[in-house]
Every structure is written in structure tokens, then in C-alpha cells.
CSV table of C-alpha atoms and ligand atoms in Angstrom, one decimal:
chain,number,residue,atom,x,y,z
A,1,UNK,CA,-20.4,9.3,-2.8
A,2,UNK,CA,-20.9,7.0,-5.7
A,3,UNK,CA,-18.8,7.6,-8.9
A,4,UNK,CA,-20.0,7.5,-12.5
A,5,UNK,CA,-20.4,3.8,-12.4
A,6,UNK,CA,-22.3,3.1,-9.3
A,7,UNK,CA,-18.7,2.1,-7.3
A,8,UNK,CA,-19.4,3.7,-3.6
A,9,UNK,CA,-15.7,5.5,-2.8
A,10,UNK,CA,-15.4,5.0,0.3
A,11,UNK,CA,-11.8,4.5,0.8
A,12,UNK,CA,-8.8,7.4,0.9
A,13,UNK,CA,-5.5,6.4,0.6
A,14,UNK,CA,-3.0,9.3,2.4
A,15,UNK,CA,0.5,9.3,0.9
A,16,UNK,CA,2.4,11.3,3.7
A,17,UNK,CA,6.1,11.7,2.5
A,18,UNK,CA,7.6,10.7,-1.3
A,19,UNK,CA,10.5,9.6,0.8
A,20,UNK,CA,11.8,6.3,2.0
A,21,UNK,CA,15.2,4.4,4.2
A,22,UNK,CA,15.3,1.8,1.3
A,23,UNK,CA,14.7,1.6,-2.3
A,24,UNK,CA,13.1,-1.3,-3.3
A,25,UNK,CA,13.7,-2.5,-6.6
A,26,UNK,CA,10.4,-2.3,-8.2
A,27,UNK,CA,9.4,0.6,-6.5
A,28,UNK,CA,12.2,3.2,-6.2
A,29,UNK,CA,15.5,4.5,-8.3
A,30,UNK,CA,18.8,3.7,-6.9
A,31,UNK,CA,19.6,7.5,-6.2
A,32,UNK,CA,16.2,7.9,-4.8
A,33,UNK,CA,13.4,10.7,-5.6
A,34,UNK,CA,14.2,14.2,-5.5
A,35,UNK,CA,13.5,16.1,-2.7
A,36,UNK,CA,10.1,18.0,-3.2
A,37,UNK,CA,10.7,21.5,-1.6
A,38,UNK,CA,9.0,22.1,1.7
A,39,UNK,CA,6.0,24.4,0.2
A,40,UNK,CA,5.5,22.1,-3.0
A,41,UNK,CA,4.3,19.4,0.4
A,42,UNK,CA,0.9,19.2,2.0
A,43,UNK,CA,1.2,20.0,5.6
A,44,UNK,CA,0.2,17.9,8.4
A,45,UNK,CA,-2.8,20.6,8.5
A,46,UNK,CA,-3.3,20.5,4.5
A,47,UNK,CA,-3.5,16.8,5.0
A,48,UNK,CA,-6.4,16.9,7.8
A,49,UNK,CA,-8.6,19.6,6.1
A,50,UNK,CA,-8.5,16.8,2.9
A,51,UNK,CA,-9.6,13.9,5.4
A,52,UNK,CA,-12.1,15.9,6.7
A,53,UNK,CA,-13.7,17.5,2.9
A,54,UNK,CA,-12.8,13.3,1.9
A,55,UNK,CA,-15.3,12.0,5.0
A,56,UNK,CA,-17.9,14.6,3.9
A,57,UNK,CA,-17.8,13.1,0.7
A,58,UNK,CA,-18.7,9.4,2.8
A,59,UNK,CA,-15.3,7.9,3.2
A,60,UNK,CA,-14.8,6.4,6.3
A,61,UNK,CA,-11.5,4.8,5.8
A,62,UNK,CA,-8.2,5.9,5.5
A,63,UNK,CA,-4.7,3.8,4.7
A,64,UNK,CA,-1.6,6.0,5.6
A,65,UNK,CA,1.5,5.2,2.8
A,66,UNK,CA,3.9,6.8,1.1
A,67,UNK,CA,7.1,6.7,0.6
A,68,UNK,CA,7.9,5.2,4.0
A,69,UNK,CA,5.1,7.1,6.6
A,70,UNK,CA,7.3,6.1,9.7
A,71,UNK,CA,9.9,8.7,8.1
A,72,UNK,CA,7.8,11.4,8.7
A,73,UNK,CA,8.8,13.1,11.4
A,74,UNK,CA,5.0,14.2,12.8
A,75,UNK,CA,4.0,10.8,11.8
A,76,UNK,CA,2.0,10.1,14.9
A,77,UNK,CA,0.8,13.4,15.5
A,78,UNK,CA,-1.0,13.0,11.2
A,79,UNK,CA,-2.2,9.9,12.5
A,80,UNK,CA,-3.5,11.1,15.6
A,81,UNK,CA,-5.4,14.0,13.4
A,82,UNK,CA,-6.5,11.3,11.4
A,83,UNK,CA,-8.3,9.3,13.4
A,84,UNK,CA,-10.2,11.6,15.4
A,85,UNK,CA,-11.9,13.1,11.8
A,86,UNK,CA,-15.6,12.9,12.8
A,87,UNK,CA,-16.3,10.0,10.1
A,88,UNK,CA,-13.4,8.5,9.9
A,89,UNK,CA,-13.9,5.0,11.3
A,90,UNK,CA,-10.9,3.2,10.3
A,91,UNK,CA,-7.0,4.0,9.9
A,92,UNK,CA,-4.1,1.6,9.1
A,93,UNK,CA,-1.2,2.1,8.1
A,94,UNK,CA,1.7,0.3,5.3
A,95,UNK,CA,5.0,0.4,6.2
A,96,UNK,CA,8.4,-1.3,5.5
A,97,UNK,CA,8.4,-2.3,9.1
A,98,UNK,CA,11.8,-1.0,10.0
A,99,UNK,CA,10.7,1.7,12.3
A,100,UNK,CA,8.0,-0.1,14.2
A,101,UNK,CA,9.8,-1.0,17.3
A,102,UNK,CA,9.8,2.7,18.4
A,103,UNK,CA,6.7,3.6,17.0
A,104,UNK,CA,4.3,0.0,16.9
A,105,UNK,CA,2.7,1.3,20.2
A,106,UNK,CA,2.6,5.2,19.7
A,107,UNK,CA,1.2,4.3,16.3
A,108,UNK,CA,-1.9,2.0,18.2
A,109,UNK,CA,-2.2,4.5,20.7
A,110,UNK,CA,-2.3,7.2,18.0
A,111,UNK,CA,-5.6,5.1,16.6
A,112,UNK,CA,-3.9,3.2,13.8
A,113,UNK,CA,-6.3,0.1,14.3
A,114,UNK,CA,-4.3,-2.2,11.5
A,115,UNK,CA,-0.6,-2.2,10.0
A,116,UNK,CA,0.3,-4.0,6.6
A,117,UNK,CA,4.2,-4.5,6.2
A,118,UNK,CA,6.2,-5.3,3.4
A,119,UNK,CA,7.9,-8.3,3.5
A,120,UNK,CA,9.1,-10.2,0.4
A,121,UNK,CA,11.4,-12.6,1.2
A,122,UNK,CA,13.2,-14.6,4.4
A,123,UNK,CA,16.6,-14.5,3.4
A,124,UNK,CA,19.2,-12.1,4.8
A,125,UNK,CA,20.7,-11.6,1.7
A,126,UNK,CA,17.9,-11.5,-0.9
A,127,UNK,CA,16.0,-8.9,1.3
A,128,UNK,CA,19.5,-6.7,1.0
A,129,UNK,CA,19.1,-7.5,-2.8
A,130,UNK,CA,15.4,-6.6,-3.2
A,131,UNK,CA,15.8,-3.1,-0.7
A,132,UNK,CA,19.2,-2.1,-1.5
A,133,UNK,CA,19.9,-1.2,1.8
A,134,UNK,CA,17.6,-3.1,4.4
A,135,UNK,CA,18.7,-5.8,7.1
A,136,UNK,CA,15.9,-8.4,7.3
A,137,UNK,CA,16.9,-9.0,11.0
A,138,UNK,CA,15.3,-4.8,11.5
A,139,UNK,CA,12.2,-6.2,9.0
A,140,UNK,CA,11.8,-9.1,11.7
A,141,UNK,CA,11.7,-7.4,14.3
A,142,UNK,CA,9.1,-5.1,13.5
A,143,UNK,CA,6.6,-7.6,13.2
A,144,UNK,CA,7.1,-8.7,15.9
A,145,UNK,CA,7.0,-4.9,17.6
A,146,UNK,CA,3.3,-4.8,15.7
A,147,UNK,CA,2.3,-7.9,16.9
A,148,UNK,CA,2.9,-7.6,20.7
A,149,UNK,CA,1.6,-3.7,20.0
A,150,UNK,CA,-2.3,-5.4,19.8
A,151,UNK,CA,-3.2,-3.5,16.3
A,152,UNK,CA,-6.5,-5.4,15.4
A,153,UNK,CA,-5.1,-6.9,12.7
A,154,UNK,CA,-1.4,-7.4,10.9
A,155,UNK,CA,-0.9,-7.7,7.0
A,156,UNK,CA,2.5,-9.2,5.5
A,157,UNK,CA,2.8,-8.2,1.6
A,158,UNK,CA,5.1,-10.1,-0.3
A,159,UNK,CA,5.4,-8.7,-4.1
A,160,UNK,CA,5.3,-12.3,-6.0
A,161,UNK,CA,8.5,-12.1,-8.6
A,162,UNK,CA,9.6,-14.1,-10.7
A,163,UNK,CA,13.0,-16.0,-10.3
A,164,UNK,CA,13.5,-14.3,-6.7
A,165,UNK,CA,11.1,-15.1,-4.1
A,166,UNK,CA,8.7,-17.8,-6.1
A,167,UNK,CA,10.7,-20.5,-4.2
A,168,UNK,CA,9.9,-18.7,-0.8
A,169,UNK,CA,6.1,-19.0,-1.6
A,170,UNK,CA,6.1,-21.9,1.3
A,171,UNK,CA,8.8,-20.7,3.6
A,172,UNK,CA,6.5,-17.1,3.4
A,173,UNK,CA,2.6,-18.6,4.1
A,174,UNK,CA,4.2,-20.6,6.9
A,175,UNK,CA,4.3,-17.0,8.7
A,176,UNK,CA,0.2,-17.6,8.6
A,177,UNK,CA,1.1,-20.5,11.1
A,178,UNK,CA,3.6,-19.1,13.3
A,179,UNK,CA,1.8,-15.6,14.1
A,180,UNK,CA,-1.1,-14.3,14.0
A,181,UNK,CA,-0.6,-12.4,10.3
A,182,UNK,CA,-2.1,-13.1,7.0
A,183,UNK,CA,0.2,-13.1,3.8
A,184,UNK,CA,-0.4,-11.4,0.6
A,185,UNK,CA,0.9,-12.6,-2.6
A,186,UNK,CA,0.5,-9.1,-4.6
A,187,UNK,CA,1.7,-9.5,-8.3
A,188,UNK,CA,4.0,-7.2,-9.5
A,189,UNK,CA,3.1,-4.1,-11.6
A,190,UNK,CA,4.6,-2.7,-14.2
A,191,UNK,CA,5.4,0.9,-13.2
A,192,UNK,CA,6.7,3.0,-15.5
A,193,UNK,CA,10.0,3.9,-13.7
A,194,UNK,CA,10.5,0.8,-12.8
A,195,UNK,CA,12.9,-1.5,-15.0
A,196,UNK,CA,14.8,-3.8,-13.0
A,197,UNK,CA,12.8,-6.9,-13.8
A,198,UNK,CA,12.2,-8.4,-17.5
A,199,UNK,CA,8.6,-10.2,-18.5
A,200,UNK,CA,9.7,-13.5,-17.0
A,201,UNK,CA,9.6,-11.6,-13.2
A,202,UNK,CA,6.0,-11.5,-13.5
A,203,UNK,CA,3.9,-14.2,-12.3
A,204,UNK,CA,0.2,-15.0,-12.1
A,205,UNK,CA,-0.4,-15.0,-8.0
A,206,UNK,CA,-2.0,-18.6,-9.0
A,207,UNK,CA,1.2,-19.8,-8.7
A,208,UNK,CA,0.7,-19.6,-4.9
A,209,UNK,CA,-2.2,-22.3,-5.4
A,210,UNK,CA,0.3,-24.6,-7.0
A,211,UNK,CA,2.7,-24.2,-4.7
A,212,UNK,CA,0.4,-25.1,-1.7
A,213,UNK,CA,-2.3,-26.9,-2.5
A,214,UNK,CA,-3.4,-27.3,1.0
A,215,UNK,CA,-4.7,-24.1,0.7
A,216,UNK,CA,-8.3,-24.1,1.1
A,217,UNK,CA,-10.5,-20.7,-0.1
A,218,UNK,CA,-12.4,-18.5,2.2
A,219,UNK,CA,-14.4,-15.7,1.2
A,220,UNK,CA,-12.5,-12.6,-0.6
A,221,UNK,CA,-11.8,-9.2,1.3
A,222,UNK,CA,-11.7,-6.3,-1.0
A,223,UNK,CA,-8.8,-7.2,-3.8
A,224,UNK,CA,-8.2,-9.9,-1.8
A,225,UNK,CA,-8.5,-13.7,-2.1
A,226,UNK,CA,-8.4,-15.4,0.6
A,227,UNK,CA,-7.1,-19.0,1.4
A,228,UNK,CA,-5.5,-20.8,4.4
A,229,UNK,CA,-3.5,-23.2,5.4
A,230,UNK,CA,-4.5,-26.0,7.4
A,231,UNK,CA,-3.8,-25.2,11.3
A,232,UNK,CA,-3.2,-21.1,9.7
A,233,UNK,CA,-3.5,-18.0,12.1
A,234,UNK,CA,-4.1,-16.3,9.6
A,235,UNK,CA,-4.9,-16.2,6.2
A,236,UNK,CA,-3.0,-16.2,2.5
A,237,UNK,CA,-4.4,-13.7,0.4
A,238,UNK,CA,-3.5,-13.2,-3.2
A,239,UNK,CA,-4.1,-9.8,-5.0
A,240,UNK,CA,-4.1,-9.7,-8.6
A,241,UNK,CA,-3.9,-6.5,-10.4
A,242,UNK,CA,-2.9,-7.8,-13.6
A,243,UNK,CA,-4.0,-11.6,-14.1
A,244,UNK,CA,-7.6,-11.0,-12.8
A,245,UNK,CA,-8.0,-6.7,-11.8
A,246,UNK,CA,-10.5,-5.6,-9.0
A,247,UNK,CA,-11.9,-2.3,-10.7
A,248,UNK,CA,-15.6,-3.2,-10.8
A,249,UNK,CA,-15.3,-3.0,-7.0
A,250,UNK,CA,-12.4,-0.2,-6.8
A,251,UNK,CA,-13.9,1.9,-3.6
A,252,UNK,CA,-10.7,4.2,-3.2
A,253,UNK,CA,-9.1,7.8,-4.5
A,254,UNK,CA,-5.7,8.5,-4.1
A,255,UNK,CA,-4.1,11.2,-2.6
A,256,UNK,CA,0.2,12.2,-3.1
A,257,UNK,CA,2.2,13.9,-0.7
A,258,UNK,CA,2.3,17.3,-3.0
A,259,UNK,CA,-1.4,17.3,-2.9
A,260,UNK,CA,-2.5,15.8,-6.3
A,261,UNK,CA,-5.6,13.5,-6.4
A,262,UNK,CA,-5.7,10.5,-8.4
A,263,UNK,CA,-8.6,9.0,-9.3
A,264,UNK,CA,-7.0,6.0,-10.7
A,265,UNK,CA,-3.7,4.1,-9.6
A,266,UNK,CA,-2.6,3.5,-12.7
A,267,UNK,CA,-3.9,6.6,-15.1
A,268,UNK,CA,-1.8,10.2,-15.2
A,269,UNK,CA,-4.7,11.8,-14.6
A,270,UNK,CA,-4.3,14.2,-11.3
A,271,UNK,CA,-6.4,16.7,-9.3
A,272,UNK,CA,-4.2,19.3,-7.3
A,273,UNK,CA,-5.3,20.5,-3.9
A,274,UNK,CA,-2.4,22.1,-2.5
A,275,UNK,CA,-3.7,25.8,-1.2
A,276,UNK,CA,-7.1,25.0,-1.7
A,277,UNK,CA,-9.8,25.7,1.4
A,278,UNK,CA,-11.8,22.9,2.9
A,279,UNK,CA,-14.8,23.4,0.3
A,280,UNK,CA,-12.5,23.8,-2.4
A,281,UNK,CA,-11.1,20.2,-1.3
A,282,UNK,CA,-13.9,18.8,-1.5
A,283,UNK,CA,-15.7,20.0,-4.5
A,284,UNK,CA,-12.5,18.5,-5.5
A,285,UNK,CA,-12.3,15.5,-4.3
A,286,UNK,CA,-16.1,14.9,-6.1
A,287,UNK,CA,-15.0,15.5,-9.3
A,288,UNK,CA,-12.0,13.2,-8.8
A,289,UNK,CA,-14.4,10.9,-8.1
A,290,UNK,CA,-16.7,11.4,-10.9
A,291,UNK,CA,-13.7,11.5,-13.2
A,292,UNK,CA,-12.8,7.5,-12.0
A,293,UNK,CA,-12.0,5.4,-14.9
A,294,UNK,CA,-14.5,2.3,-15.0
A,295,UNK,CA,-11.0,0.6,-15.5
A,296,UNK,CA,-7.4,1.4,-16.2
A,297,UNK,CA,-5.5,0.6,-19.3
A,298,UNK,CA,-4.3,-2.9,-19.6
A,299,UNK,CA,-1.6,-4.0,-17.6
A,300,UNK,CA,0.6,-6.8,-18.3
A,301,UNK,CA,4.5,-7.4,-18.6
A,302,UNK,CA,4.3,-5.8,-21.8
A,303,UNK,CA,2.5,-2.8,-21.3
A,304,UNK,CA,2.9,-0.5,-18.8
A,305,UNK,CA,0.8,1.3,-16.1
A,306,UNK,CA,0.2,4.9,-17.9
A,307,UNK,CA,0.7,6.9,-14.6
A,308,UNK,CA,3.1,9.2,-14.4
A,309,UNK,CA,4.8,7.6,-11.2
A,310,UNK,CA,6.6,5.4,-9.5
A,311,UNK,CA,5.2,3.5,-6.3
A,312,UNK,CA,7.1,5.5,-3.7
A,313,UNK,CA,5.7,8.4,-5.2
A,314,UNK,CA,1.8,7.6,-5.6
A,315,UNK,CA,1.3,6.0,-1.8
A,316,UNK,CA,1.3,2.0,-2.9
B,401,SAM,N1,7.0,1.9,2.3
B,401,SAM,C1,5.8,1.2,2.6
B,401,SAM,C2,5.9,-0.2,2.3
B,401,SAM,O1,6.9,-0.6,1.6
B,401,SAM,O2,5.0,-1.0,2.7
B,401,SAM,C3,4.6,1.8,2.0
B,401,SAM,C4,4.7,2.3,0.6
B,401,SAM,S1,4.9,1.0,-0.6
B,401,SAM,C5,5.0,1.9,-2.1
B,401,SAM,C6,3.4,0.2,-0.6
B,401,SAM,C7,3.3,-1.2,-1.2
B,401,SAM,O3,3.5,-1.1,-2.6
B,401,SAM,C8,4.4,-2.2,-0.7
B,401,SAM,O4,3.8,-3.3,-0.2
B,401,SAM,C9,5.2,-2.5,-1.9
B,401,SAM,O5,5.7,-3.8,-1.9
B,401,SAM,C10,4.2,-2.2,-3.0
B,401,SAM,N2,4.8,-2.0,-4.3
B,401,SAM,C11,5.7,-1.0,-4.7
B,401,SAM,N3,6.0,-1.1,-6.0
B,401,SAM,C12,5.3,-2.2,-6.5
B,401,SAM,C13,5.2,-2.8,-7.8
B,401,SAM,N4,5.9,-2.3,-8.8
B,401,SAM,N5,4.4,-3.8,-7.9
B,401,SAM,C14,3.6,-4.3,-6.9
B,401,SAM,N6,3.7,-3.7,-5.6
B,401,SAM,C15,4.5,-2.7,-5.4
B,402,SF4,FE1,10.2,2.2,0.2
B,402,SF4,FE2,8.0,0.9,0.4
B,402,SF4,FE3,9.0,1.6,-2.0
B,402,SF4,FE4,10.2,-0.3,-0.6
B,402,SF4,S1,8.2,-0.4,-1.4
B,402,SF4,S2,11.2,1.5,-1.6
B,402,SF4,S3,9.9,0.4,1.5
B,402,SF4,S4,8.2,2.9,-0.4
């Protein structure tokens, strides 16, 4: 379905659980989110009947986030559900990593075709820093769980911040050469529970072009720009949501794990579903579309996003 502005939405992205085993700085509180009650939740069930209303609509793909989706106890079996939607040609999946050595091939086998995992720094300590809680060493090794797991394609994200990992922006495209990945420099956004970094933590993602200028550009890929190193596996991709936003070719709606719809990352604006019927969802899910912004609100280091959320909350 097109939305008010001719952008074809083709593109759902599931937030399965609120929850999450770390508590990353920009993303999360310290103390964590409150526990949403059991019936405030979609079920696994709730979830399916809005993929199936969301591929009657035309969307074919669906990205699985949260929270941390590998927390989800009937992770595999929503993924499973997922993927066999009659019109649903694509699932991935963003994760933290931690959990993929038990999961990486249950996930594949599941139908998960591609995994994108956080990853935004190299150094034991600084990754401890950035998640609170996290051992880079577990990180590590779920790469390398995904890689030997033979997902069609891996993603590393690194969020780009300022006076923390901008000296890592070499040590981190490297990983283009030694595997098969490519790395994302994603700039980091301003959400509104999120205060742990001043204005000087936010940096233009051209800073990776000045910090390797071997790079040499390929064509983009969605929000993506892509680049790569010479002799690169993979490629270095840069996403820019403030110094240069993608909204003339935003293709995606949002769905939260309590059920609300959100046409727009970064606006309050939300559409509940929770208890509705398969029609209901999808009637729904059209006017969620049709209410997409043609662009949200500036965004910079000085103005925040206007939703009503943190990350862990909206499905990142
Ligand atoms: N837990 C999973 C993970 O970390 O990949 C999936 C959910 S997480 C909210 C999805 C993505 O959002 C992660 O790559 C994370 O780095 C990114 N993210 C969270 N808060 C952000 C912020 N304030 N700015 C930019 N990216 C952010
Ligand atoms: Fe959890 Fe992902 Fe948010 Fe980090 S970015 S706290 S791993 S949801």
C-alpha cells in the first residue's frame, strides 16, 4: 500500500518484548523498563494475525527487534510463524548478539534469512561501559555463532558517539576484512529518555569518511550508504538519521510489543491493536499508513525526537 505521499510501505518492523539482558546507555534506564503486565502484551498469536492483516496490506518484509527478541522465550516459535505468512518473503532479525550461540541455527532454521547485531565498540571494558552489564567476549562469540549458522547475510551496528568509540572507527570497519559482515556507522539519536550523552556525543557518520579514506562508495541500500574497504568482505555502511534523514524513501510502520502502531519512529503518534480481529488489524494498519508523516520533526543534538519512547521500547 502506498501512503499519502506516494512512499510504497512495504516494510514491518515487529518489536517482540520491551525487555532486554543489558541496558545500553543510549537506549535503556539503569533500572530498566517496567514490566508490562502479561495481558497489556501482544501474544505470539496477536503478533501473527498483525503480519498476516500487515502482508495483505503488501508488506513483504519483516525485521524482528525489541527490547532483546532472543529473550523471548517463544522467540523461535514467533519467528517460525513469521516466516511462513503467505507474503512474507523476508525475515531478519536485530539482536545484541549474546544469545546467538544457542539460538544462531534454530533462528536460520526457523527462516530468519539475515541477523544485524549490535556492536559498538572492541574493548572489553568500554563495551561493559556502553551496556552496563555485557562481556564483549559473549558479544564475540555470537558473531561468530551467526556466521558459521549460514544466515544469508550478517549486519554489525555500531552507534557512532562522540568521545567513546570515534577512535574505534578503524579497529571496527576492519571486521569488513576479517569476516564476511558489513559495518554500520548509525548516528546517535536523541531519544527522549535518553540523557547520558551531551551535544558533543553526536557526530556526523562523515566522520567515518575521514577516518578511512580508502573507503570507496558503492551504491546505497535503503538508509544505507555503502562504502568498502579495499580487500573488504563486506561493506561499511553509514546511516544518518540526523545529518542527512532517509524519509522520502521511509517504506516501514512500526509495531510495539503492547500492540501500538507507529507510523513514524520518531512522532508520538500511536495506533492500538491489542484485541482487535484480523480485519480490524488491518483496516488499522492502513490508516497508520495513511497517517505517515512526510517527515519527522527535526532532529539534532538540541532537539529531541518527539516520541514518547525510548529505543528498547519502540523496536530500534
Ligand atoms: N536489542 C537489540 C539490539 O541491540 O540490536 C535490538 C533492539 S535495539 C533498540 C536496535 C538498535 O537500536 C540497536 O542497533 C541499537 O544500537 C540502536 N539504538 C538504540 N538506541 C539508539 C539511539 N539512541 N541512537 C541510535 N541507535 C540506537
Ligand atoms: Fe538492549 Fe538493544 Fe537497547 Fe542495548 S540497544 S539496551 S541491547 S535493546
Amino acid at each position: 500500500m502506498r501512503d499519502s505521499f506516494g512512499r510504497e510501505i512495504t516494510y514491518l518492523r515487529l518489536s517482540v518484548t520491551e525487555l532486554c539482558d543489558l541496558r545500553c546507555r543510549y537506549c535503556m534506564p539503569e533500572e530498566g523498563v517496567c514490566k508490562l503486565r502479561h495481558e497489556e502484551l501482544l501474544s505470539e498469536e496477536e503478533m501473527l494475525r498483525a503480519v498476516r492483516a500487515a502482508a495483505a496490506l503488501g508488506i513483504t518484509k519483516v525485521r524482528i527487534t525489541g527490547g532483546e527478541p532472543l529473550t523471548k522465550p517463544n522467540i523461535l516459535s514467533i519467528c517460525r510463524g513469521v516466516a511462513a505468512t503467505p507474503g512474507i518473503r523476508e525475515v531478519s532479525l536485530t539482536t545484541n548478539g549474546l544469545r546467538l550461540p544457542e539460538l544462531a541455527v534454530r533462528l536460520r532454521e526457523a527462516g530468519v534469512r539475515r541477523v544485524n547485531i549490535s556492536l559498538d565498540t572492541l574493548d572489553p571494558e568500554r563495551y561493559a561501559y556502553i551496556t552496563r552489564r555485557g562481556k564483549l567476549a559473549d558479544a564475540l562469540r555470537g558473531i561468530e555463532a551467526a556466521l558459521t549458522a549460514g544466515f544469508e547475510q550478517v549486519k554489525l551496528n555500531a552507534v557512532l558517539i562522540g568521545g567513546f568509540n570515534d577512535g574505534e572507527i578503524p579497529a571496527l570497519a576492519e571486521l569488513t576484512r576479517r569476516w564476511p559482515v558489513d559495518v554500520r556507522f548509525i548516528e546517535l539519536m536523541p531519544m527522549p529518555g535518553e540523557t547520558a550523552f551531551g551535544p558533543e556525543s553526536y557526530l556526523p557518520v562523515s566522520r567515518v569518511l575521514e577516518a578511512l579514506p580508502a573507503l570507496r562508495p558503492e551504491r546505497e541500500d535503503g538508509v544505507a550508504r555503502l562504502y568498502r574497504l579495499p580487500g573488504g568482505q563486506g561493506r561499511v555502511g553509514l546511516i544518518s538519521p540526523l545529518s542527512q534523514h532517509f524519509c522520502a524513501s521511509c517504506n516501514r510502520l512500526r509495531l510495539t510489543a503492547d500492540g501500538k502502531l507507529k507510523p513514524c519512529l520518531h512522532s508520538a503518534e500511536e495506533i492500538g491493536i491489542k484485541g482487535m480481529s484480523e480485519d480490524e488489524m488491518r483496516e488499522a494498519m492502513a490508516e497508520a499508513i495513511r497517517r505517515k508523516p512526510r517527515c519527522h520533526g527535526e532532529l539534532s543534538a538540541a532537539r529531541r525526537s518527539q516520541a514518547a519512547r525510548n529505543m528498547n521500547q519502540i523496536g530500534g
